[in-house]
Short mmCIF file of C-alpha atoms and ligand atoms in Angstrom, two decimals:
data_model
loop_
_atom_site.label_atom_id
_atom_site.label_comp_id
_atom_site.label_asym_id
_atom_site.label_seq_id
_atom_site.Cartn_x
_atom_site.Cartn_y
_atom_site.Cartn_z
CA MET U 243 92.07 61.49 5.20
CA ALA U 244 95.57 60.01 5.21
CA LYS U 245 95.45 59.78 8.99
CA ASN U 246 92.14 58.01 8.83
CA LYS U 247 93.51 55.51 6.32
CA SER U 248 96.58 54.67 8.41
CA TYR U 249 94.39 54.30 11.52
CA ASN U 250 92.33 51.76 9.65
CA ARG U 251 95.40 49.97 8.45
CA ALA U 252 96.62 49.66 12.03
CA TYR U 253 93.20 48.36 13.06
CA VAL U 254 93.15 45.73 10.31
CA ILE U 255 96.67 44.58 11.16
CA LEU U 256 95.64 44.34 14.81
CA ILE U 257 92.63 42.21 13.86
CA ALA U 258 94.81 39.89 11.76
CA ALA U 259 97.47 39.69 14.47
CA ILE U 260 95.02 38.71 17.22
CA ALA U 261 93.23 36.15 15.07
CA ALA U 262 96.63 34.76 14.04
CA PHE U 263 97.16 33.55 17.60
CA GLY U 264 94.99 30.67 16.38
CA GLY U 265 97.71 29.95 13.80
CA LEU U 266 100.40 30.28 16.46
CA LEU U 267 98.62 27.62 18.52
CA PHE U 268 98.39 25.39 15.42
CA GLY U 269 102.18 25.66 15.01
CA PHE U 270 103.01 25.43 18.69
CA ASP U 271 100.87 22.40 19.44
CA THR U 272 102.04 20.45 16.38
CA GLY U 273 105.70 21.34 17.04
CA VAL U 274 105.90 20.94 20.80
CA ILE U 275 105.48 17.19 20.75
CA SER U 276 108.81 16.57 18.96
CA GLY U 277 110.75 17.58 22.07
CA ALA U 278 108.13 16.65 24.68
CA LEU U 279 108.01 13.09 23.40
CA LEU U 280 111.68 12.52 24.18
CA LEU U 281 110.88 13.10 27.87
CA ILE U 282 107.43 11.50 27.92
CA LYS U 283 108.68 8.17 26.61
CA ASP U 284 111.05 7.81 29.55
CA ASP U 285 108.84 9.26 32.30
CA PRO U 286 108.48 6.63 35.06
CA ALA U 287 105.05 8.04 35.99
CA LEU U 288 103.73 7.05 32.56
CA VAL U 289 105.68 3.91 31.71
CA ILE U 290 103.65 0.85 32.54
CA ASN U 291 104.54 -2.67 33.77
CA GLY U 292 108.17 -2.14 34.52
CA MET U 293 109.04 -1.36 30.86
CA GLU U 294 111.95 0.99 30.34
CA GLN U 295 110.24 3.12 27.75
CA LEU U 296 106.79 3.64 26.28
CA PRO U 297 106.35 1.25 23.34
CA GLU U 298 106.87 2.84 19.91
CA ARG U 299 103.24 2.28 18.92
CA THR U 300 102.11 4.23 21.98
CA GLN U 301 104.52 7.04 21.10
CA GLU U 302 103.18 7.10 17.56
CA TRP U 303 99.64 7.43 18.87
CA ILE U 304 100.55 10.29 21.19
CA VAL U 305 102.01 12.15 18.19
CA SER U 306 99.54 11.28 15.46
CA ILE U 307 96.22 11.44 17.33
CA THR U 308 96.47 15.22 17.12
CA VAL U 309 96.73 15.17 13.33
CA LEU U 310 93.73 12.81 13.14
CA GLY U 311 91.83 15.03 15.57
CA ALA U 312 92.58 18.02 13.34
CA ALA U 313 91.13 16.23 10.30
CA VAL U 314 87.95 15.41 12.22
CA GLY U 315 87.73 18.90 13.76
CA ALA U 316 88.14 20.55 10.36
CA LEU U 317 85.44 18.53 8.66
CA GLY U 318 83.01 18.50 11.56
CA SER U 319 82.91 22.25 12.03
CA GLY U 320 82.39 23.72 8.54
CA ARG U 321 78.68 24.30 8.99
CA ILE U 322 79.15 25.60 12.54
CA THR U 323 81.47 28.33 11.25
CA ASP U 324 78.83 29.33 8.71
CA LYS U 325 75.99 29.17 11.27
CA LEU U 326 77.56 30.62 14.44
CA GLY U 327 79.89 33.01 12.68
CA ARG U 328 83.66 33.12 12.51
CA LYS U 329 84.18 35.16 15.68
CA LYS U 330 82.23 32.90 18.05
CA VAL U 331 83.96 29.81 16.72
CA LEU U 332 87.38 31.38 17.35
CA ILE U 333 86.39 32.21 20.93
CA ILE U 334 85.21 28.65 21.54
CA ILE U 335 88.37 27.05 20.19
CA ALA U 336 90.58 29.45 22.19
CA PHE U 337 88.85 28.08 25.26
CA VAL U 338 89.44 24.49 24.11
CA PHE U 339 93.13 25.24 23.48
CA ALA U 340 93.45 26.66 27.01
CA LEU U 341 91.70 23.68 28.54
CA GLY U 342 93.85 21.29 26.49
CA SER U 343 97.12 22.93 27.55
CA VAL U 344 96.23 22.54 31.23
CA GLY U 345 94.86 19.03 30.71
CA LEU U 346 98.05 17.89 28.96
CA ALA U 347 100.28 19.46 31.61
CA ALA U 348 98.38 17.64 34.37
CA ALA U 349 97.99 14.29 32.58
CA ASN U 350 98.88 11.31 34.74
CA SER U 351 98.43 8.44 32.34
CA VAL U 352 99.00 7.62 28.71
CA ALA U 353 95.23 7.49 28.18
CA ALA U 354 94.83 11.02 29.55
CA LEU U 355 97.66 12.25 27.31
CA ILE U 356 96.06 10.72 24.24
CA ILE U 357 92.62 12.14 25.05
CA TRP U 358 93.96 15.66 25.62
CA ARG U 359 96.11 15.49 22.48
CA LEU U 360 92.96 14.51 20.59
CA ILE U 361 91.04 17.47 22.05
CA ILE U 362 93.87 19.85 21.12
CA GLY U 363 93.86 18.28 17.64
CA LEU U 364 90.15 19.05 17.21
CA ALA U 365 90.86 22.70 18.08
CA ILE U 366 93.82 22.83 15.68
CA GLY U 367 91.63 21.49 12.89
CA VAL U 368 89.05 24.22 13.38
CA ALA U 369 91.66 26.97 13.89
CA SER U 370 93.59 26.00 10.78
CA TYR U 371 90.84 27.16 8.44
CA THR U 372 88.78 29.54 10.58
CA VAL U 373 91.69 31.96 11.07
CA PRO U 374 92.50 32.43 7.35
CA LEU U 375 88.77 32.53 6.63
CA TYR U 376 88.18 35.25 9.19
CA ILE U 377 91.14 37.36 8.08
CA SER U 378 90.35 36.96 4.39
CA GLU U 379 86.75 38.09 4.80
CA ILE U 380 87.63 41.12 6.86
CA SER U 381 90.60 42.37 4.78
CA PRO U 382 90.54 45.10 2.12
CA THR U 383 91.28 43.50 -1.27
CA HIS U 384 94.70 45.00 -2.06
CA VAL U 385 96.33 43.72 1.14
CA ARG U 386 94.33 40.51 1.60
CA GLY U 387 97.18 38.19 0.55
CA ALA U 388 99.64 39.69 3.02
CA LEU U 389 97.14 39.78 5.87
CA VAL U 390 95.96 36.19 5.43
CA SER U 391 99.59 35.08 5.23
CA ILE U 392 100.13 36.51 8.72
CA ASN U 393 98.39 33.31 9.78
CA GLN U 394 101.13 31.20 8.16
CA LEU U 395 103.73 33.44 9.78
CA ALA U 396 102.09 32.72 13.12
CA ILE U 397 102.18 28.97 12.39
CA THR U 398 105.92 29.13 11.72
CA VAL U 399 106.52 31.33 14.78
CA GLY U 400 104.52 28.77 16.78
CA ILE U 401 106.68 25.91 15.49
CA PHE U 402 109.89 27.84 16.18
CA ALA U 403 108.68 28.88 19.65
CA SER U 404 107.82 25.26 20.44
CA TYR U 405 111.39 24.20 19.57
CA LEU U 406 112.74 26.93 21.88
CA VAL U 407 110.38 25.99 24.69
CA ASP U 408 111.31 22.31 24.22
CA LEU U 409 114.96 23.25 24.42
CA GLY U 410 114.38 25.36 27.53
CA PHE U 411 112.74 22.52 29.47
CA ALA U 412 114.75 19.65 27.93
CA ASN U 413 116.86 19.02 31.00
CA TYR U 414 114.01 18.85 33.52
CA PRO U 415 112.66 15.36 34.31
CA GLU U 416 109.03 16.42 34.01
CA GLY U 417 109.83 19.26 31.63
CA TRP U 418 107.20 18.01 29.17
CA ARG U 419 104.45 19.29 31.52
CA TRP U 420 105.84 22.83 31.27
CA MET U 421 106.30 22.50 27.52
CA PHE U 422 102.56 21.89 27.12
CA LEU U 423 101.53 24.46 29.72
CA VAL U 424 103.19 27.30 27.80
CA GLY U 425 100.38 26.87 25.23
CA LEU U 426 98.04 28.45 27.78
CA VAL U 427 99.49 31.93 27.14
CA PRO U 428 98.57 32.25 23.42
CA SER U 429 95.21 30.56 24.13
CA LEU U 430 94.29 33.27 26.63
CA ILE U 431 95.44 36.05 24.30
CA LEU U 432 93.21 34.64 21.54
CA PHE U 433 90.29 34.13 23.93
CA ILE U 434 90.35 37.63 25.39
CA GLY U 435 91.36 39.40 22.17
CA MET U 436 88.54 37.92 20.06
CA PHE U 437 85.89 39.37 22.37
CA PHE U 438 86.91 42.83 21.19
CA LEU U 439 86.93 42.07 17.45
CA PRO U 440 83.92 42.20 15.09
CA ASP U 441 82.67 39.37 12.91
CA THR U 442 83.35 39.70 9.18
CA PRO U 443 81.27 41.88 6.81
CA ARG U 444 80.72 38.90 4.48
CA TRP U 445 79.32 36.71 7.23
CA LEU U 446 77.29 39.56 8.76
CA MET U 447 75.73 40.36 5.42
CA SER U 448 74.76 36.72 4.86
CA PHE U 449 73.31 36.17 8.31
CA LYS U 450 72.77 39.46 10.20
CA GLY U 451 71.90 42.07 7.61
CA GLU U 452 73.41 44.95 5.71
CA ASP U 453 73.77 47.53 8.50
CA LYS U 454 76.07 45.43 10.59
CA ALA U 455 78.17 44.55 7.53
CA ARG U 456 78.44 48.23 6.57
CA LYS U 457 79.65 49.17 10.04
CA VAL U 458 82.55 46.73 9.90
CA LEU U 459 83.53 47.81 6.38
CA ASP U 460 83.56 51.36 7.73
CA ARG U 461 85.83 50.48 10.59
CA VAL U 462 88.37 48.57 8.50
CA GLY U 463 88.41 51.43 6.00
CA GLU U 464 87.39 49.54 2.85
CA THR U 465 87.73 52.25 0.20
CA ASN U 466 85.08 50.85 -2.16
CA LYS U 467 82.61 50.18 0.62
CA GLU U 468 79.35 50.64 -1.27
CA GLU U 469 80.59 48.68 -4.25
CA VAL U 470 81.76 45.80 -2.04
CA LEU U 471 78.42 45.78 -0.18
CA GLN U 472 76.52 45.72 -3.41
CA GLN U 473 78.67 42.89 -4.77
CA ILE U 474 78.30 40.78 -1.63
CA LYS U 475 74.53 41.28 -1.84
CA THR U 476 74.26 40.40 -5.51
CA ASN U 477 76.37 37.27 -5.13
CA ILE U 478 74.35 36.05 -2.17
CA GLU U 479 71.15 36.54 -4.17
CA LYS U 480 72.62 34.67 -7.13
CA GLU U 481 73.81 31.84 -4.88
CA THR U 482 70.37 31.55 -3.33
CA ARG U 483 68.72 31.47 -6.72
CA GLN U 484 71.10 28.74 -7.88
CA GLN U 485 70.65 26.39 -4.92
CA GLN U 486 68.93 26.45 -1.56
CA SER U 487 71.03 24.61 1.00
CA SER U 488 74.78 24.80 1.57
CA TRP U 489 75.34 21.11 0.88
CA SER U 490 73.68 21.31 -2.50
CA ILE U 491 75.68 24.42 -3.44
CA LEU U 492 78.73 22.30 -2.73
CA THR U 493 77.74 19.87 -5.45
CA ALA U 494 76.69 22.54 -7.98
CA LYS U 495 78.57 22.47 -11.27
CA TRP U 496 79.93 26.04 -10.96
CA VAL U 497 81.36 25.26 -7.50
CA ARG U 498 83.22 22.14 -8.62
CA PRO U 499 86.38 23.94 -9.84
CA THR U 500 86.72 25.65 -6.45
CA LEU U 501 86.64 22.25 -4.75
CA ILE U 502 89.30 20.89 -7.10
CA ILE U 503 91.50 23.93 -6.43
CA GLY U 504 91.14 23.63 -2.64
CA VAL U 505 91.58 19.90 -2.36
CA GLY U 506 94.33 19.82 -5.00
CA ILE U 507 96.49 22.54 -3.51
CA MET U 508 96.21 20.97 -0.04
CA ILE U 509 97.23 17.54 -1.31
CA PHE U 510 100.28 19.04 -3.00
CA GLN U 511 101.15 21.13 0.07
CA GLN U 512 101.46 17.95 2.12
CA PHE U 513 102.65 15.44 -0.51
CA VAL U 514 105.84 17.41 -1.20
CA GLY U 515 106.86 16.09 2.22
CA ILE U 516 107.07 19.27 4.28
CA ASN U 517 106.26 17.54 7.53
CA THR U 518 108.89 14.85 7.12
CA ILE U 519 111.28 17.78 7.59
CA ILE U 520 109.26 19.60 10.28
CA TYR U 521 108.51 16.48 12.35
CA TYR U 522 111.49 14.26 11.57
CA SER U 523 114.45 16.58 11.09
CA PRO U 524 116.35 15.19 14.14
CA THR U 525 115.80 11.67 12.77
CA ILE U 526 116.99 12.65 9.28
CA PHE U 527 120.05 14.34 10.75
CA GLU U 528 120.83 11.15 12.64
CA MET U 529 120.49 9.11 9.43
CA ALA U 530 122.87 11.52 7.71
CA GLY U 531 125.50 10.99 10.38
CA PHE U 532 125.15 13.76 12.91
CA GLY U 533 126.39 11.97 16.04
CA ALA U 534 124.28 12.10 19.19
CA ASP U 535 126.36 10.35 21.83
CA SER U 536 126.48 12.97 24.53
CA ALA U 537 125.21 13.41 28.07
CA ASN U 538 122.60 15.89 26.82
CA ALA U 539 121.03 13.62 24.21
CA VAL U 540 117.57 15.26 24.36
CA TYR U 541 119.02 18.74 24.07
CA ASP U 542 121.29 17.67 21.21
CA ALA U 543 118.42 16.08 19.32
CA ILE U 544 116.32 19.25 19.49
CA LEU U 545 119.12 21.71 18.69
CA PRO U 546 119.53 21.11 14.91
CA SER U 547 115.83 21.87 14.38
CA LEU U 548 116.36 25.47 15.40
CA PRO U 549 117.90 26.77 12.13
CA ILE U 550 115.11 24.99 10.22
CA GLY U 551 112.47 26.71 12.36
CA ALA U 552 114.17 30.10 12.04
CA VAL U 553 114.56 29.96 8.24
CA ASN U 554 110.90 28.96 8.00
CA VAL U 555 109.85 32.12 9.87
CA ILE U 556 112.17 34.46 7.94
CA PHE U 557 111.05 33.34 4.48
CA THR U 558 107.40 33.43 5.41
CA ILE U 559 107.97 37.15 6.03
CA VAL U 560 109.52 37.42 2.54
CA SER U 561 106.42 35.76 1.12
CA ILE U 562 104.12 38.21 2.92
CA TYR U 563 106.05 41.04 1.30
CA LEU U 564 105.83 39.51 -2.18
CA VAL U 565 102.42 37.87 -2.34
CA ASP U 566 100.37 40.97 -3.26
CA ARG U 567 103.21 42.37 -5.44
CA TRP U 568 104.29 39.39 -7.54
CA GLY U 569 101.04 37.44 -7.18
CA ARG U 570 100.37 33.88 -6.02
CA LYS U 571 101.39 31.92 -9.10
CA PRO U 572 104.94 33.26 -9.64
CA LEU U 573 105.72 32.48 -5.99
CA LEU U 574 104.27 28.99 -6.36
CA TYR U 575 106.40 28.33 -9.46
CA LEU U 576 109.60 29.59 -7.86
CA GLY U 577 109.01 27.81 -4.57
CA MET U 578 108.01 24.48 -6.05
CA ILE U 579 110.93 24.38 -8.50
CA GLY U 580 113.31 25.08 -5.60
CA MET U 581 111.71 22.36 -3.50
CA VAL U 582 111.97 19.79 -6.30
CA VAL U 583 115.69 20.57 -6.71
CA ALA U 584 116.32 20.24 -2.96
CA LEU U 585 114.36 16.97 -2.78
CA VAL U 586 116.30 15.50 -5.70
CA ALA U 587 119.56 16.48 -3.97
CA LEU U 588 118.39 14.74 -0.78
CA GLY U 589 117.35 11.67 -2.78
CA ILE U 590 120.71 11.48 -4.59
CA GLY U 591 122.64 12.06 -1.35
CA PHE U 592 120.99 9.19 0.47
CA THR U 593 120.76 6.80 -2.48
CA PHE U 594 124.48 7.13 -3.22
CA HIS U 595 125.59 7.47 0.40
CA ASP U 596 128.21 4.73 -0.06
CA SER U 597 130.22 6.70 -2.59
CA ILE U 598 129.52 10.06 -0.98
CA GLY U 599 130.64 9.10 2.53
CA GLY U 600 130.99 11.84 5.13
CA ALA U 601 129.75 14.54 2.74
CA LEU U 602 126.19 13.17 3.13
CA LYS U 603 125.92 15.07 6.40
CA TRP U 604 126.39 18.38 4.67
CA ILE U 605 124.46 17.52 1.54
CA SER U 606 121.43 16.66 3.67
CA PHE U 607 121.78 19.68 5.92
CA VAL U 608 122.19 22.12 3.03
CA SER U 609 119.35 20.54 1.02
CA MET U 610 116.97 20.78 3.96
CA ILE U 611 117.99 24.36 4.68
CA ILE U 612 117.30 25.15 1.00
CA TYR U 613 114.02 23.25 0.88
CA ILE U 614 112.41 25.14 3.77
CA PRO U 615 112.60 28.72 2.39
CA PHE U 616 111.17 27.57 -0.95
CA PHE U 617 108.23 26.01 0.90
CA ALA U 618 107.89 29.07 3.10
CA ILE U 619 107.54 31.49 0.16
CA SER U 620 105.09 29.30 -1.73
CA LEU U 621 102.94 26.33 -0.74
CA GLY U 622 103.14 27.15 2.99
CA PRO U 623 101.21 30.41 3.01
CA ILE U 624 99.63 30.31 -0.46
CA ALA U 625 97.71 27.04 -0.05
CA TRP U 626 95.90 28.50 2.97
CA LEU U 627 95.45 31.81 1.19
CA LEU U 628 93.91 30.26 -1.93
CA ILE U 629 91.35 28.26 -0.01
CA SER U 630 90.29 31.45 1.75
CA GLU U 631 89.71 33.13 -1.61
CA VAL U 632 88.08 30.74 -4.04
CA TYR U 633 84.87 29.58 -2.32
CA PRO U 634 81.56 31.42 -2.62
CA THR U 635 80.57 33.39 0.50
CA LYS U 636 77.68 31.22 1.60
CA ILE U 637 79.74 28.06 1.78
CA ARG U 638 83.18 29.51 2.36
CA GLY U 639 83.32 27.91 5.83
CA LEU U 640 82.15 24.57 4.53
CA GLY U 641 84.45 24.54 1.50
CA MET U 642 87.46 25.55 3.56
CA SER U 643 86.73 22.95 6.18
CA LEU U 644 86.65 20.28 3.50
CA ALA U 645 89.99 21.36 1.99
CA THR U 646 91.46 21.59 5.48
CA MET U 647 90.31 18.09 6.34
CA VAL U 648 92.09 16.86 3.21
CA ASN U 649 95.23 18.76 4.31
CA TRP U 650 95.30 16.98 7.68
CA ALA U 651 94.46 13.58 6.24
CA ALA U 652 97.30 13.98 3.72
CA ASN U 653 99.60 15.13 6.51
CA PHE U 654 98.72 11.99 8.49
CA LEU U 655 99.41 9.79 5.50
CA ILE U 656 102.85 11.29 4.80
CA ALA U 657 103.99 11.48 8.42
CA ASN U 658 102.96 7.87 8.91
CA THR U 659 104.58 6.42 5.82
CA PHE U 660 107.84 8.37 5.54
CA LEU U 661 110.00 5.66 7.08
CA SER U 662 108.21 2.75 5.42
CA LEU U 663 108.36 4.50 2.04
CA GLY U 664 112.12 4.86 2.41
CA LYS U 665 112.47 1.25 3.49
CA VAL U 666 110.43 -0.12 0.58
CA THR U 667 112.23 1.95 -2.07
CA THR U 668 115.83 2.39 -0.94
CA GLY U 669 116.02 -0.12 1.94
CA GLN U 670 118.30 0.32 4.91
CA MET U 671 121.74 1.74 5.49
CA ALA U 672 124.36 1.34 8.18
CA ASN U 673 123.92 3.80 11.03
CA PRO U 674 126.62 6.38 10.29
CA ALA U 675 126.88 7.27 13.99
CA GLY U 676 127.45 3.75 15.27
CA GLU U 677 126.09 0.22 15.29
CA GLY U 678 122.91 -1.04 13.71
CA MET U 679 120.88 -0.18 10.65
CA LEU U 680 118.69 2.81 9.84
CA VAL U 681 116.09 3.33 7.15
CA ASN U 682 117.47 4.95 3.99
CA PRO U 683 114.95 7.73 3.17
CA GLY U 684 116.36 8.45 -0.33
CA GLY U 685 113.46 6.85 -2.23
CA ALA U 686 110.86 8.82 -0.27
CA PHE U 687 112.51 12.11 -1.28
CA PHE U 688 112.49 11.12 -4.97
CA ILE U 689 108.78 10.37 -4.72
CA TYR U 690 108.06 13.76 -3.12
CA ALA U 691 110.09 15.42 -5.90
CA ALA U 692 108.02 13.66 -8.58
CA ILE U 693 104.84 14.81 -6.83
CA GLY U 694 106.27 18.35 -6.79
CA ILE U 695 106.57 18.24 -10.59
CA LEU U 696 102.93 17.11 -10.91
CA GLY U 697 102.06 19.98 -8.55
CA LEU U 698 103.74 22.47 -10.89
CA ILE U 699 101.62 21.22 -13.78
CA PHE U 700 98.50 21.54 -11.60
CA VAL U 701 99.36 25.11 -10.62
CA TYR U 702 100.08 26.08 -14.22
CA SER U 703 96.94 24.58 -15.67
CA TYR U 704 94.32 25.04 -12.95
CA ILE U 705 95.16 27.65 -10.31
CA PRO U 706 93.67 31.15 -10.81
CA GLU U 707 95.77 34.26 -10.12
CA THR U 708 93.68 35.87 -7.39
CA LYS U 709 95.97 38.84 -6.75
CA GLY U 710 94.10 42.16 -6.87
CA HIS U 711 90.60 40.66 -7.30
CA SER U 712 87.95 41.16 -4.63
CA LEU U 713 86.40 38.00 -3.20
CA GLU U 714 83.18 38.98 -4.96
CA LYS U 715 84.92 39.30 -8.36
CA ILE U 716 86.45 35.87 -7.88
CA GLU U 717 83.05 34.44 -7.04
CA GLU U 718 81.45 36.08 -10.06
CA HIS U 719 84.07 34.45 -12.27
CA PHE U 720 83.09 31.00 -11.05
CA LEU U 721 79.37 31.78 -11.11
CA ALA U 722 79.79 32.59 -14.79
CA GLY U 723 81.17 29.08 -15.31
CA LYS U 724 84.60 30.25 -16.54
CA HIS U 725 87.81 28.23 -16.31
CA PRO U 726 89.78 29.01 -13.10
CA LYS U 727 92.94 29.80 -15.03
CA ASP U 728 91.19 32.57 -16.98
CA LEU U 729 90.61 34.82 -13.94
C1 BGC T 914 101.36 23.36 6.84
C2 BGC T 914 101.84 22.51 7.97
C3 BGC T 914 103.34 22.70 8.14
C4 BGC T 914 103.69 24.17 8.27
C5 BGC T 914 105.17 24.37 8.27
C6 BGC T 914 101.73 24.80 7.09
O1 BGC T 914 101.28 25.61 6.05
O2 BGC T 914 99.97 23.23 6.68
O3 BGC T 914 101.52 21.16 7.71
O4 BGC T 914 103.79 22.00 9.26
O5 BGC T 914 103.13 24.92 7.22
O6 BGC T 914 105.52 25.72 8.32
#
């Protein structure tokens, strides 16, 4: 019996680990551009009309088209994930990721780069919710939080790996082609691996019948198999009685709280400014006075991101350990309080940079290094986890795709306004490393801190504690029209 149980555990972890390659690609392909861009903008094969560098607007498009693509991909594919099944969708996007990696590596014009970055973005958008959805639906209840969070771990490993790959190819003139091509490896692992994995019992029950669902529950070793099967069946019947089509379920009164939870938690995940740190850390370090006048400027600009990437990975592991022990809400409280404190410290540092002088360098570095672990134990994994838990089975794909679209749209908004927000609120400051002026980002950090406080109130008053409840129990709670917090 014990042997059987541990075999199943190994099987479930294997399933989560293979599917999480989708998360790794999400992290890798959003992270890789930070280093690749430094080479792309100076590549004579791409620079047009005798200009020295690609114009800034063009650079911005190369970076941000992927985030826009992800928003579109997420929203456009919700119904497909419910219709085709989670497994098939993951196989298709693995193929798109592979194609995109080769396409980017071979791109010979700015237009080609932008088109391939858009295609990769579409795949990221779909992957970003289909992976947690797949893992959540296939996991036994008591380890669901940890298993779904493997996806966030993979995202952070992907980001960290992209920094390392960027560093490795930084000194090659066309190194950016290799940086993109490395993405082919995880794409192929996902593509091949998914062929051997089953679809989820929840999806199978909804669309392919009870026998197939039972078989998968058997293989993953769900201890309350018959009870879970019965609950899935009852909920699907109740859902069908309530409303016929998926879109109308989405507007049903009992589903509304789940939409507010999903959209709300995603807005807060992005509006606390995580990606100003992930995408702009070299820029922020420059503002804080880390000098960059050396022969290896590209290398030097990528290097300081490494500790940020590493801390992000390490504390995501801590979160995986704690999420099914402490629960989701205590981690959210702890993480968000820590983030607010770090953001306020960053805001104060930059706003009073005149009186602080050289210490700003260290205040900013320490604050950022503190901010990241608090994000990594809380909003990072738990936002994705919650949206994989709160929606009813029939529209789980659709609901998650909606929340994910909001996540990417919010990401786009923050990444695109970080510098302007700083400029409007705290103006400019002298470049600590030399001549000229730089934006002072202090005001932006204060705004993110204020949003963090609102987020804490939202978590306290609206987020359910889902720890230890089966997906069916959670659904029953909403079907009964009860307040989310009372779960
Ligand atoms: C977020 C991303 C972010 C990453 C950082 C994810 O949960 O959705 O926007 O870049 O965490 O680790």
